[in-house]
Amino acid sequence: DAKTTQPPSMDCAEGRAANLPCNHSTISGNEYVYWYRQIHSQGPQYIIHGLKNNETNEMASLIITEDRKSSTLILPHATLRDTAVYYCIVSGAGSYQLTFGKGTKLSVIP
Amino acid sequence: GAGVSQTPSNKVTEKGKYVELRCDPISGHTALYWYRQSLGQGPEFLIYFQGTGAADDSGLPNDRFFAVRPEGSVSTLKIQRTERGDSAVYLCASSPDRFYGYTFGSGTRLTVV
């Protein structure tokens, strides 16, 4: 699976959009981009995934660049409950194994 | 319940002892996974079950670690002769099949003293 690079930490003001970047320059054609988050003392929670089109669900939006070498997870109106570590993972369509890095620790500030 | 249940939530054991960690997946989920998370790190894959069989146990660190899922539902991770380095949070996840997003449990925090 391709390696991902994320900033170690970010701050976001409550009510503002949180934009979390991820670089995955070695992604191959059949690999998906997944985002999970982990709130303190809980297991990781699935957020969203995509192949090449932008995706949106009730939690977030995923924007993937045309060359697929990077992506951005957008939380449109961050709340204090969105404070967590966010993991960007690249995984093949037939792969069941998720390779987690260290993620981005997002702190939402009142 | 609706989620993945893991018991116990915390386990403290002495070095050299045997421990069992239990995972009760979401009903009907055929795929079950165990991960281990050390402090400050992301989770690391241990083993994947499809039904009753271990389809991939390549992440188990050594032969002191073993996992079973005899009826294709509940799974038990077993650790023999525990060492202090085994201290971590052990996470279980399940999914309807291997192509679908996982649902993780809250984990078992194992401390070996």
Coordinates of C-alpha atoms in Angstrom, one line a residue:
Chain A
D1 CA 0.0 0.0 0.0
A2 CA 1.1 3.5 -0.7
K3 CA 2.6 5.6 2.1
T4 CA 0.8 8.8 3.3
T5 CA 2.2 12.0 4.8
Q6 CA 0.1 14.1 7.2
P7 CA 1.0 17.1 9.4
P8 CA 1.4 16.0 13.0
S9 CA -1.0 18.6 14.4
M10 CA -3.5 21.3 13.5
D11 CA -5.8 23.7 15.3
C12 CA -9.2 24.9 14.1
A13 CA -11.6 27.4 15.6
E14 CA -15.0 26.0 16.6
G15 CA -17.6 26.5 13.9
R16 CA -15.0 27.0 11.2
A17 CA -14.2 24.5 8.5
A18 CA -11.3 22.1 9.3
N19 CA -9.2 21.2 6.2
L20 CA -6.9 18.2 6.8
P21 CA -4.3 17.5 4.1
C22 CA -2.8 14.2 3.1
N23 CA -0.1 13.5 0.6
H24 CA 0.0 10.1 -1.1
S25 CA 2.2 10.7 -4.1
T26 CA 2.9 7.0 -4.8
I27 CA -0.8 5.9 -4.9
S28 CA -1.6 3.4 -7.6
G29 CA -4.6 3.3 -9.9
N30 CA -6.7 0.8 -7.9
E31 CA -6.0 2.2 -4.4
Y32 CA -8.6 4.0 -2.4
V33 CA -8.1 6.9 0.1
Y34 CA -9.7 6.2 3.4
W35 CA -10.1 8.5 6.4
Y36 CA -10.6 7.4 10.0
R37 CA -10.5 9.3 13.2
Q38 CA -9.8 8.3 16.7
I39 CA -11.2 10.2 19.7
H40 CA -9.3 9.7 22.9
S41 CA -9.8 6.3 24.5
Q42 CA -12.0 5.0 21.7
G43 CA -11.3 2.8 18.7
P44 CA -10.9 4.4 15.2
Q45 CA -14.1 5.5 13.5
Y46 CA -14.6 5.3 9.7
I47 CA -15.3 8.7 8.1
I48 CA -15.2 8.5 4.4
H49 CA -13.4 7.0 1.4
G50 CA -12.9 7.7 -2.3
L51 CA -11.1 6.5 -5.4
K52 CA -10.9 9.6 -7.7
N53 CA -14.1 11.5 -7.4
N54 CA -14.9 13.9 -4.6
E55 CA -17.1 12.3 -2.0
T56 CA -19.5 13.8 0.7
N57 CA -21.4 12.2 3.5
E58 CA -23.0 13.4 6.7
M59 CA -19.7 13.6 8.5
A60 CA -17.3 15.2 6.0
S61 CA -16.2 15.8 2.4
L62 CA -13.2 14.3 0.7
I63 CA -11.5 16.2 -2.1
I64 CA -9.0 14.2 -4.2
T65 CA -6.7 16.1 -6.6
E66 CA -7.0 15.2 -10.3
D67 CA -3.6 13.4 -10.2
R68 CA -4.6 11.6 -7.0
K69 CA -1.4 12.5 -5.3
S70 CA -3.0 14.3 -2.5
S71 CA -6.4 14.7 -0.8
T72 CA -8.1 16.9 1.8
L73 CA -10.7 15.9 4.4
I74 CA -13.1 18.8 5.1
L75 CA -15.2 19.0 8.3
P76 CA -17.5 21.9 7.3
H77 CA -18.3 23.2 10.8
A78 CA -15.9 21.8 13.4
T79 CA -17.2 21.2 16.9
L80 CA -15.3 20.4 20.1
R81 CA -16.3 16.8 19.6
D82 CA -14.3 16.7 16.4
T83 CA -11.1 16.9 18.4
A84 CA -9.3 13.7 17.5
V85 CA -6.4 12.1 15.6
Y86 CA -7.3 11.8 11.9
Y87 CA -5.7 9.1 9.8
C88 CA -5.4 9.1 6.1
I89 CA -4.9 5.6 4.7
V90 CA -4.3 4.4 1.2
S91 CA -5.4 0.8 0.5
G92 CA -6.1 -1.4 -2.5
A93 CA -9.6 -2.4 -3.5
G94 CA -8.9 -6.0 -2.6
S95 CA -7.0 -5.2 0.6
Y96 CA -8.5 -5.8 4.0
Q97 CA -5.5 -4.5 5.9
L98 CA -5.3 -0.9 7.0
T99 CA -1.8 0.6 7.5
F100 CA -2.2 3.5 10.0
G101 CA 0.5 6.2 10.3
K102 CA 0.6 8.6 13.1
G103 CA -2.1 10.8 11.7
T104 CA -3.0 14.5 12.4
K105 CA -4.0 15.5 15.8
L106 CA -6.8 18.1 15.3
S107 CA -7.6 20.3 18.2
V108 CA -10.9 22.3 17.9
I109 CA -10.6 25.4 20.0
P110 CA -13.6 27.3 21.5
Chain B
G1 CA -25.7 -4.1 21.1
A2 CA -25.1 -2.3 17.8
G3 CA -21.3 -2.0 18.0
V4 CA -18.2 -4.1 18.4
S5 CA -17.9 -5.2 22.1
Q6 CA -14.5 -5.9 23.7
T7 CA -13.9 -7.3 27.1
P8 CA -12.3 -6.6 29.4
S9 CA -11.8 -2.9 28.9
N10 CA -8.7 -3.0 31.0
K11 CA -6.5 -5.9 32.0
V12 CA -3.4 -5.8 34.3
T13 CA -1.3 -9.0 34.4
E14 CA 2.0 -10.1 35.7
K15 CA 4.9 -10.8 33.3
G16 CA 4.8 -14.5 32.3
K17 CA 1.1 -14.9 32.7
Y18 CA -1.5 -16.0 30.1
V19 CA -4.3 -13.6 29.0
E20 CA -7.3 -13.9 26.8
L21 CA -9.0 -10.9 25.2
R22 CA -12.5 -11.2 23.8
C23 CA -14.2 -9.5 20.8
D24 CA -17.9 -9.7 20.0
P25 CA -18.4 -8.3 16.5
I26 CA -21.5 -6.8 15.0
S27 CA -24.0 -9.5 14.2
G28 CA -23.7 -10.8 10.7
H29 CA -20.3 -9.3 10.0
T30 CA -18.2 -12.1 8.4
A31 CA -14.8 -10.3 8.6
L32 CA -13.1 -9.7 11.9
Y33 CA -9.7 -8.0 12.5
W34 CA -7.4 -7.6 15.5
Y35 CA -5.0 -4.6 15.7
R36 CA -2.6 -3.4 18.4
Q37 CA -1.9 0.2 19.3
S38 CA 1.1 1.3 21.3
L39 CA 1.2 4.7 23.0
G40 CA 1.5 7.5 20.4
Q41 CA 1.3 5.2 17.4
G42 CA -1.4 4.3 15.0
P43 CA -3.0 0.8 15.2
E44 CA -1.0 -2.1 13.7
F45 CA -2.6 -5.1 12.0
L46 CA -2.4 -8.4 13.7
I47 CA -4.8 -10.9 12.2
Y48 CA -7.8 -11.1 9.9
F49 CA -10.6 -13.7 10.0
Q50 CA -13.1 -14.4 7.2
G51 CA -15.7 -16.6 8.9
T52 CA -14.1 -19.1 11.2
G53 CA -10.7 -19.2 9.5
A54 CA -7.7 -17.0 10.0
A55 CA -7.2 -15.7 6.4
D56 CA -4.1 -13.7 7.3
D57 CA -2.1 -13.9 10.6
S58 CA 1.0 -12.2 9.2
G59 CA 0.9 -9.4 11.8
L60 CA 1.1 -11.6 14.9
P61 CA 4.5 -10.7 16.4
N62 CA 5.5 -14.2 17.5
D63 CA 4.2 -17.6 18.4
R64 CA 3.1 -16.4 21.9
F65 CA 0.1 -14.8 20.2
F66 CA -2.8 -16.8 18.9
A67 CA -6.4 -16.0 18.0
V68 CA -9.5 -18.1 17.3
R69 CA -13.0 -17.6 16.0
P70 CA -14.5 -21.0 16.3
E71 CA -18.1 -20.3 15.3
G72 CA -17.5 -17.4 13.0
S73 CA -18.7 -14.8 15.5
V74 CA -16.9 -14.1 18.8
S75 CA -13.1 -14.1 18.6
T76 CA -10.5 -14.5 21.4
L77 CA -6.9 -13.2 21.2
K78 CA -4.7 -15.3 23.4
I79 CA -1.2 -14.2 24.6
Q80 CA 1.0 -16.7 26.4
R81 CA 4.0 -15.8 28.7
T82 CA 3.2 -12.1 28.5
E83 CA 6.1 -9.7 28.4
R84 CA 6.2 -6.0 29.3
G85 CA 6.5 -5.1 25.7
D86 CA 3.0 -6.6 25.0
S87 CA 1.5 -3.7 26.9
A88 CA -0.8 -1.9 24.5
V89 CA -4.4 -1.3 23.5
Y90 CA -5.7 -4.3 21.5
L91 CA -8.4 -3.3 19.1
C92 CA -10.9 -5.5 17.4
A93 CA -12.9 -4.5 14.3
S94 CA -15.5 -6.1 12.1
S95 CA -17.0 -5.5 8.7
P96 CA -19.7 -7.0 6.5
D97 CA -17.0 -8.1 4.1
R98 CA -13.4 -7.2 3.5
F99 CA -14.2 -4.4 1.0
Y100 CA -16.3 -2.4 3.5
G101 CA -15.4 0.2 6.1
Y102 CA -14.5 -1.3 9.5
T103 CA -16.3 -0.7 12.8
F104 CA -13.8 -0.8 15.7
G105 CA -14.5 -1.6 19.3
S106 CA -13.1 0.6 22.1
G107 CA -10.3 -1.8 22.7
T108 CA -8.7 -3.6 25.7
R109 CA -5.9 -1.8 27.4
L110 CA -3.4 -4.5 28.5
T111 CA -0.7 -3.7 31.0
V112 CA 1.9 -6.2 31.8
V113 CA 3.8 -5.5 35.1

